[in-house]
């Protein structure tokens, strides 16, 4: 079975400081992994995705994530937080053998302090 | 590209009435669409998978007679909440796959969501 664990339900950082949002997955096979961002009362926007190519994935708005198979992790990082980064972030795992169904993490709420 | 729209963006209805939510793929044909439900401060929960021209596949615990899904064309899926009650109030989000994007065959493109409030 596939599952996703987002280790922090809430993260608070100061503007201009680095962001780290943690995600661990459980899968017996090589998964595809995504990070989505959701601003209040909005739909989900894709930040980046890992689909068995390069393990370091660069996304939009300066975000990146590294797939570490040995640690079953796919943490999201950004060198310098911006006020507009305040939102809810979801880590998602999917697997071809299960019809590519999306399994969502519980989400991490990011607060950026001015 | 790969834009998904939803209509309406928000709706308020009285208890006992039915509400229809539309999900459209604007610039691609979606053979598969998904319907999710999101409660405040919670993650998305998959309700059902909608395949064009066939019956939807519902997740365990989702009442198929209450949440009617129709995927009559390659660009439109509808979710009808029948005899809505206050506990059905939620944020409903649809998504779609674009089979034409071979490099992203498993990616889902999300609509902006529909906020349903049942009084």
GROMACS .gro file of C-alpha atoms in nm:
model
  233
    1UNK     CA    1   0.000   0.000   0.000
    2UNK     CA    2   0.102   0.355  -0.060
    3UNK     CA    3   0.096   0.629   0.198
    4UNK     CA    4   0.236   0.973   0.249
    5UNK     CA    5   0.337   1.133   0.577
    6UNK     CA    6   0.389   1.505   0.609
    7UNK     CA    7   0.577   1.534   0.931
    8UNK     CA    8   0.475   1.887   1.022
    9UNK     CA    9   0.118   2.009   1.019
   10UNK     CA   10   0.238   2.366   1.056
   11UNK     CA   11   0.564   2.544   0.976
   12UNK     CA   12   0.642   2.904   1.053
   13UNK     CA   13   0.942   3.090   0.907
   14UNK     CA   14   1.058   3.448   0.883
   15UNK     CA   15   1.058   3.618   0.547
   16UNK     CA   16   1.391   3.567   0.373
   17UNK     CA   17   1.483   3.251   0.566
   18UNK     CA   18   1.490   2.898   0.424
   19UNK     CA   19   1.182   2.678   0.403
   20UNK     CA   20   1.181   2.304   0.467
   21UNK     CA   21   0.859   2.103   0.439
   22UNK     CA   22   0.907   1.734   0.507
   23UNK     CA   23   0.744   1.443   0.329
   24UNK     CA   24   0.803   1.072   0.366
   25UNK     CA   25   0.637   0.809   0.156
   26UNK     CA   26   0.573   0.440   0.184
   27UNK     CA   27   0.578   0.237  -0.134
   28UNK     CA   28   0.713  -0.098  -0.240
   29UNK     CA   29   0.790   0.026  -0.587
   30UNK     CA   30   0.924   0.338  -0.752
   31UNK     CA   31   0.658   0.601  -0.711
   32UNK     CA   32   0.589   0.933  -0.874
   33UNK     CA   33   0.583   1.217  -0.626
   34UNK     CA   34   0.433   1.563  -0.643
   35UNK     CA   35   0.415   1.876  -0.435
   36UNK     CA   36   0.109   2.096  -0.471
   37UNK     CA   37   0.033   2.433  -0.312
   38UNK     CA   38  -0.313   2.555  -0.220
   39UNK     CA   39  -0.386   2.915  -0.134
   40UNK     CA   40  -0.700   2.989   0.071
   41UNK     CA   41  -1.020   2.893  -0.109
   42UNK     CA   42  -0.827   2.808  -0.423
   43UNK     CA   43  -0.755   2.492  -0.616
   44UNK     CA   44  -0.425   2.310  -0.618
   45UNK     CA   45  -0.125   2.433  -0.814
   46UNK     CA   46   0.156   2.199  -0.908
   47UNK     CA   47   0.492   2.308  -0.767
   48UNK     CA   48   0.704   2.022  -0.892
   49UNK     CA   49   0.705   1.651  -0.965
   50UNK     CA   50   0.942   1.355  -0.957
   51UNK     CA   51   0.884   1.082  -1.214
   52UNK     CA   52   1.204   0.871  -1.199
   53UNK     CA   53   1.427   1.116  -1.381
   54UNK     CA   54   1.666   1.345  -1.194
   55UNK     CA   55   1.642   1.306  -0.818
   56UNK     CA   56   1.675   1.679  -0.758
   57UNK     CA   57   1.369   1.844  -0.899
   58UNK     CA   58   1.331   2.215  -0.951
   59UNK     CA   59   0.986   2.366  -0.951
   60UNK     CA   60   0.817   2.700  -0.979
   61UNK     CA   61   0.870   3.001  -0.754
   62UNK     CA   62   1.214   2.886  -0.643
   63UNK     CA   63   1.103   2.561  -0.482
   64UNK     CA   64   1.289   2.236  -0.522
   65UNK     CA   65   1.273   1.886  -0.380
   66UNK     CA   66   1.509   1.592  -0.364
   67UNK     CA   67   1.398   1.233  -0.400
   68UNK     CA   68   1.594   1.015  -0.159
   69UNK     CA   69   1.504   0.652  -0.205
   70UNK     CA   70   1.718   0.533   0.085
   71UNK     CA   71   1.531   0.765   0.320
   72UNK     CA   72   1.194   0.735   0.138
   73UNK     CA   73   1.174   1.112   0.151
   74UNK     CA   74   1.080   1.393  -0.083
   75UNK     CA   75   1.129   1.710   0.119
   76UNK     CA   76   1.040   2.048  -0.028
   77UNK     CA   77   1.280   2.337   0.015
   78UNK     CA   78   1.320   2.699  -0.079
   79UNK     CA   79   1.626   2.912   0.002
   80UNK     CA   80   1.438   3.227   0.092
   81UNK     CA   81   1.074   3.251   0.194
   82UNK     CA   82   0.848   3.518   0.052
   83UNK     CA   83   0.525   3.644   0.203
   84UNK     CA   84   0.335   3.505  -0.094
   85UNK     CA   85   0.454   3.154  -0.006
   86UNK     CA   86   0.214   3.140   0.287
   87UNK     CA   87  -0.027   2.861   0.194
   88UNK     CA   88  -0.109   2.495   0.243
   89UNK     CA   89   0.129   2.244   0.086
   90UNK     CA   90   0.043   1.887  -0.005
   91UNK     CA   91   0.278   1.601  -0.085
   92UNK     CA   92   0.128   1.339  -0.315
   93UNK     CA   93   0.243   0.990  -0.412
   94UNK     CA   94   0.113   0.789  -0.703
   95UNK     CA   95   0.200   0.453  -0.849
   96UNK     CA   96   0.135   0.313  -1.194
   97UNK     CA   97   0.041  -0.027  -1.055
   98UNK     CA   98  -0.250   0.123  -0.863
   99UNK     CA   99  -0.389   0.308  -1.159
  100UNK     CA  100  -0.197   0.624  -1.075
  101UNK     CA  101  -0.437   0.710  -0.796
  102UNK     CA  102  -0.323   1.012  -0.599
  103UNK     CA  103  -0.252   0.960  -0.230
  104UNK     CA  104  -0.243   1.293  -0.047
  105UNK     CA  105  -0.052   1.378   0.264
  106UNK     CA  106  -0.235   1.559   0.540
  107UNK     CA  107  -0.086   1.892   0.438
  108UNK     CA  108   0.152   2.145   0.593
  109UNK     CA  109   0.041   2.498   0.659
  110UNK     CA  110   0.323   2.745   0.597
  111UNK     CA  111   0.320   3.080   0.773
  112UNK     CA  112   0.569   3.348   0.671
  113UNK     CA  113   0.642   3.611   0.932
  114UNK     CA  114   0.737   3.955   0.803
  115UNK     CA  115  -0.231   2.436  -2.128
  116UNK     CA  116  -0.416   2.170  -1.927
  117UNK     CA  117  -0.670   2.401  -1.769
  118UNK     CA  118  -0.959   2.266  -1.567
  119UNK     CA  119  -1.254   2.482  -1.470
  120UNK     CA  120  -1.535   2.430  -1.223
  121UNK     CA  121  -1.875   2.591  -1.205
  122UNK     CA  122  -2.005   2.731  -0.986
  123UNK     CA  123  -1.719   2.848  -0.768
  124UNK     CA  124  -1.953   2.867  -0.473
  125UNK     CA  125  -2.312   2.773  -0.407
  126UNK     CA  126  -2.553   2.801  -0.117
  127UNK     CA  127  -2.860   2.581  -0.111
  128UNK     CA  128  -3.136   2.476   0.122
  129UNK     CA  129  -3.138   2.139   0.293
  130UNK     CA  130  -3.313   1.877   0.082
  131UNK     CA  131  -3.237   2.032  -0.253
  132UNK     CA  132  -2.994   1.901  -0.516
  133UNK     CA  133  -2.689   2.081  -0.645
  134UNK     CA  134  -2.494   2.014  -0.965
  135UNK     CA  135  -2.125   2.100  -0.999
  136UNK     CA  136  -1.957   2.100  -1.339
  137UNK     CA  137  -1.597   2.018  -1.413
  138UNK     CA  138  -1.458   2.098  -1.757
  139UNK     CA  139  -1.125   2.040  -1.924
  140UNK     CA  140  -1.082   2.352  -2.137
  141UNK     CA  141  -0.796   2.268  -2.368
  142UNK     CA  142  -0.769   1.892  -2.366
  143UNK     CA  143  -0.985   1.583  -2.370
  144UNK     CA  144  -1.000   1.407  -2.038
  145UNK     CA  145  -1.095   1.041  -2.043
  146UNK     CA  146  -1.056   1.029  -1.666
  147UNK     CA  147  -1.166   1.285  -1.412
  148UNK     CA  148  -1.159   1.271  -1.033
  149UNK     CA  149  -1.376   1.422  -0.765
  150UNK     CA  150  -1.233   1.512  -0.426
  151UNK     CA  151  -1.382   1.650  -0.110
  152UNK     CA  152  -1.193   1.872   0.131
  153UNK     CA  153  -1.309   1.969   0.478
  154UNK     CA  154  -1.166   2.282   0.641
  155UNK     CA  155  -0.803   2.249   0.739
  156UNK     CA  156  -0.792   1.893   0.606
  157UNK     CA  157  -0.648   1.711   0.310
  158UNK     CA  158  -0.826   1.607  -0.005
  159UNK     CA  159  -1.023   1.285   0.002
  160UNK     CA  160  -1.091   1.106  -0.324
  161UNK     CA  161  -1.463   1.048  -0.368
  162UNK     CA  162  -1.478   0.886  -0.710
  163UNK     CA  163  -1.307   0.831  -1.040
  164UNK     CA  164  -1.508   0.929  -1.343
  165UNK     CA  165  -1.442   0.763  -1.678
  166UNK     CA  166  -1.597   0.897  -1.996
  167UNK     CA  167  -1.879   0.679  -2.120
  168UNK     CA  168  -1.887   0.444  -1.823
  169UNK     CA  169  -2.000   0.438  -1.463
  170UNK     CA  170  -1.795   0.614  -1.203
  171UNK     CA  171  -1.592   0.418  -0.952
  172UNK     CA  172  -1.666   0.530  -0.598
  173UNK     CA  173  -1.434   0.507  -0.303
  174UNK     CA  174  -1.536   0.309   0.000
  175UNK     CA  175  -1.781   0.496   0.218
  176UNK     CA  176  -1.902   0.734  -0.055
  177UNK     CA  177  -2.273   0.700  -0.126
  178UNK     CA  178  -2.314   0.664  -0.500
  179UNK     CA  179  -2.685   0.744  -0.481
  180UNK     CA  180  -2.615   1.067  -0.303
  181UNK     CA  181  -2.321   1.184  -0.510
  182UNK     CA  182  -2.420   1.124  -0.870
  183UNK     CA  183  -2.139   1.151  -1.122
  184UNK     CA  184  -2.184   1.177  -1.495
  185UNK     CA  185  -1.902   1.191  -1.749
  186UNK     CA  186  -2.093   1.215  -2.072
  187UNK     CA  187  -1.826   1.382  -2.282
  188UNK     CA  188  -1.449   1.401  -2.296
  189UNK     CA  189  -1.448   1.752  -2.157
  190UNK     CA  190  -1.724   1.750  -1.896
  191UNK     CA  191  -1.795   1.564  -1.575
  192UNK     CA  192  -2.070   1.661  -1.334
  193UNK     CA  193  -2.120   1.589  -0.965
  194UNK     CA  194  -2.474   1.616  -0.835
  195UNK     CA  195  -2.525   1.623  -0.460
  196UNK     CA  196  -2.877   1.495  -0.414
  197UNK     CA  197  -3.095   1.586  -0.117
  198UNK     CA  198  -2.815   1.790   0.029
  199UNK     CA  199  -2.781   1.829   0.406
  200UNK     CA  200  -2.562   2.059   0.616
  201UNK     CA  201  -2.306   1.781   0.665
  202UNK     CA  202  -2.250   1.784   0.287
  203UNK     CA  203  -2.113   2.136   0.313
  204UNK     CA  204  -1.756   2.117   0.192
  205UNK     CA  205  -1.507   2.221  -0.074
  206UNK     CA  206  -1.537   1.998  -0.379
  207UNK     CA  207  -1.244   1.981  -0.618
  208UNK     CA  208  -1.222   1.801  -0.948
  209UNK     CA  209  -0.917   1.703  -1.144
  210UNK     CA  210  -0.846   1.553  -1.483
  211UNK     CA  211  -0.575   1.363  -1.662
  212UNK     CA  212  -0.454   1.466  -2.005
  213UNK     CA  213  -0.371   1.146  -2.194
  214UNK     CA  214  -0.200   1.353  -2.461
  215UNK     CA  215   0.081   1.443  -2.224
  216UNK     CA  216   0.277   1.124  -2.246
  217UNK     CA  217   0.554   1.251  -2.022
  218UNK     CA  218   0.307   1.336  -1.748
  219UNK     CA  219   0.060   1.057  -1.796
  220UNK     CA  220  -0.002   1.028  -1.426
  221UNK     CA  221  -0.030   1.396  -1.350
  222UNK     CA  222  -0.364   1.539  -1.252
  223UNK     CA  223  -0.472   1.894  -1.331
  224UNK     CA  224  -0.697   2.044  -1.068
  225UNK     CA  225  -0.993   2.273  -1.093
  226UNK     CA  226  -1.028   2.576  -0.864
  227UNK     CA  227  -1.288   2.404  -0.647
  228UNK     CA  228  -1.651   2.465  -0.555
  229UNK     CA  229  -1.754   2.575  -0.208
  230UNK     CA  230  -2.090   2.420  -0.117
  231UNK     CA  231  -2.284   2.548   0.182
  232UNK     CA  232  -2.607   2.374   0.274
  233UNK     CA  233  -2.834   2.567   0.508
   0.00000   0.00000   0.00000
